[in-house]
Amino acid sequence: MTNNIRLKGEITVPGDKSISHRAVMFGSLAKGTTKITNFLQGADCLSTIACFKQMGIDITNDNGTIYVHGNGLYGLKAPKDTLYVGNSGTTIRLMSGILSAQNFTCTVDGDASIRKRPMKRIIEPLSMMNANISSIDDNFCAPLKITGNKLNAIDYTSKVASAQVKSSILLAGLYADGITSVTEPYISRNHSELMLTAFGANVWTTDTTAHIEPATELFATEVNVPGDISSAAYFIAAGLIVPGSELLIKNVGINPTRDGIIRVVKAMGGNISLLNERTVAGEAVADILVKHSNLHATTIEGEIIPTLIDEIPIIAILAAFADGTTTIKDAAELKVKESNRIDLMVNNLKAMGADIVATDDGMIINGGKELHGATIQTNLDHRIAMSFAIAGLNIDSEVKLDDYDCVNVSYPGFFETIESLL
Ligand code: S3P
């Protein structure tokens, strides 16, 4: 039973969130002016800009193109107030690595969600590097107090596959006294490694270990940000589940450390193809063509998880519409994202009539049940909100969100894009 809508057309999605953050941070530490095109003007990346402006970096926005006038590796100035990261885990974790090596003391804080997210994962390795970093409330969460120090290189093995942890340590490693290495259980997104190389740092990877040499200087460059595959994922899903749909999503980043959603959709029998594959500024990019498909269940586990970690909420929606039992394992990290995404996906899908159970590290979804509308509890999590908005396109009764504005964290214009396709 459906709304009698079908989605047809060609869209672009906003710039990649991970790449946008990094371009501002690395540009701030470089000598010269970094030009960033297709920068994501979402709340999270605007928080990164605000923090670096507070540290004396001149950052201008010319009709959507961002210019970062870097001050060099040692050019940041002590901020007068607390650095406020809003909802952004990437900002607080990556910036902490940089702040660990500056010659000033500062505090870093964020919203209620950030204050609940685990910071021990960066406090521990950065402290091993001789950083002076502590949780002000002594709970290993924000607010953090950081006093820069002379850092020593470490060879660190992380329990979690996390690009935020890896990048935080690599950024501190730029200032260390030797080669710093980070080993992960599975490889996480490698945008820092690719972009730091473009800025002139010496970074390399062996198996699941990233290594960095200390640098004396980074050099400004131009960053052309591809469309965010995590944002494209909502429209990939919409095209697949809404009968009669056919969507072309242009200029999407398909870096192999981020493309798990494409592999999963293929495994579920989805009609998806990559067109015009190319490389832009070191990142793989393609146009994605997706057509309505009858999906079937799959199992998602192991090393693919970090490559689709932010897409699991929308994958759970796909699984609810697919035939058979989909199992998602090895994804306990979902509990410490902007919300507990296991609980929220399970509770909200149950409220819509789905057959789904939470497990310790994922969920099991018996797909194909008839779903109905409900009011969705988002906990102000952008990805929960967008996932259920897409589910609502394929249901007769209304899916209401308890908050719509939270989508602006990563996807300003999300609802307008949906409207444009109807
Ligand atoms: C990100 C890494 C991931 C991801 C987040 C962005 C990044 O987090 O979930 O949205 O830009 O490095 P983790 O490193 O915690 O897995």
XYZ file of N, CA and C and ligand atoms in Angstrom, residues 16-19 21-22 44 89-91 93-94 117 121 160-167 184 188-189 191-192 230 258 306 309-310 333 336-338 341 382-383, ligand 1:
133
model
N 30.297 16.783 1.411
C 30.601 15.774 2.437
C 30.977 16.450 3.768
N 30.336 15.976 4.835
C 30.541 16.581 6.163
C 31.968 16.328 6.654
N 32.429 15.097 6.566
C 33.774 14.768 7.071
C 34.849 15.567 6.330
N 34.693 15.667 5.012
C 35.708 16.362 4.211
C 35.643 17.871 4.467
N 34.722 19.473 7.271
C 35.380 19.766 8.560
C 36.900 19.807 8.391
N 37.408 18.752 7.748
C 38.859 18.610 7.645
C 39.468 19.742 6.829
N 26.999 21.518 11.841
C 28.239 20.933 12.376
C 29.479 21.615 11.793
N 30.636 15.813 16.917
C 31.668 14.920 17.437
C 32.967 15.056 16.657
N 32.866 15.259 15.352
C 34.085 15.390 14.543
C 34.861 16.626 14.981
N 34.144 17.729 15.233
C 34.852 18.952 15.634
C 35.578 18.726 16.948
N 36.517 16.015 18.584
C 37.573 14.995 18.675
C 38.796 15.391 17.833
N 38.573 15.854 16.618
C 39.733 16.213 15.783
C 40.436 17.444 16.347
N 28.677 12.028 24.962
C 29.448 11.115 24.094
C 30.827 10.827 24.679
N 38.126 7.822 24.647
C 38.799 7.274 23.462
C 39.825 8.239 22.864
N 38.359 0.603 18.936
C 37.262 0.841 17.986
C 37.819 1.331 16.650
N 37.111 0.976 15.586
C 37.441 1.542 14.274
C 36.761 2.898 14.227
N 37.511 3.957 14.451
C 36.925 5.302 14.503
C 37.841 6.296 13.815
N 37.322 6.929 12.772
C 38.121 7.930 12.060
C 38.329 9.169 12.916
N 37.408 9.408 13.835
C 37.585 10.586 14.697
C 38.749 10.364 15.649
N 38.845 9.157 16.218
C 39.967 8.838 17.107
C 41.268 8.845 16.304
N 41.264 8.137 15.184
C 42.473 8.058 14.348
C 42.937 9.457 13.944
N 41.998 10.284 13.495
C 42.380 11.611 12.997
C 42.887 12.498 14.119
N 43.777 0.222 13.807
C 42.360 0.021 14.111
C 41.994 -1.433 13.803
N 38.903 2.614 9.069
C 37.805 3.590 9.071
C 38.051 4.611 7.955
N 37.117 5.528 7.780
C 37.231 6.487 6.667
C 38.601 7.160 6.682
N 39.693 10.041 5.024
C 39.764 11.400 4.463
C 40.924 12.204 5.044
N 41.232 12.002 6.335
C 42.346 12.770 6.924
C 43.653 12.405 6.229
N 26.660 9.943 2.713
C 25.754 9.730 3.852
C 24.438 10.476 3.638
N 33.922 4.492 2.516
C 32.601 5.058 2.800
C 31.473 4.407 1.993
N 32.401 -0.039 9.539
C 32.852 1.368 9.557
C 32.590 2.096 8.240
N 28.734 3.174 8.766
C 28.240 3.329 10.139
C 27.118 4.376 10.230
N 27.253 5.477 9.492
C 26.227 6.530 9.585
C 24.980 6.188 8.760
N 28.929 0.667 18.169
C 29.221 2.106 18.081
C 27.960 2.950 17.875
N 26.661 5.157 20.694
C 27.335 6.387 21.150
C 27.452 7.419 20.034
N 26.505 7.386 19.126
C 26.444 8.435 18.090
C 25.633 9.611 18.650
N 25.103 10.471 17.785
C 24.364 11.648 18.243
C 23.220 11.237 19.181
N 21.441 5.011 18.516
C 20.717 4.736 17.264
C 20.152 3.315 17.208
N 19.834 14.053 13.598
C 19.551 14.315 12.178
C 19.331 13.051 11.368
N 20.124 12.017 11.638
C 20.014 10.827 10.778
C 18.761 10.004 11.100
C 33.384 10.835 11.205
C 33.617 9.575 11.685
C 32.556 8.688 12.177
C 31.186 9.130 11.712
C 30.988 10.612 11.893
C 32.025 11.389 11.105
C 34.532 11.658 10.774
O 32.578 8.690 13.584
O 30.189 8.429 12.412
O 29.706 11.008 11.468
O 34.312 12.688 10.105
O 35.660 11.290 11.087
P 33.531 7.709 14.430
O 34.919 8.064 14.187
O 33.124 7.953 15.876
O 33.175 6.327 13.966
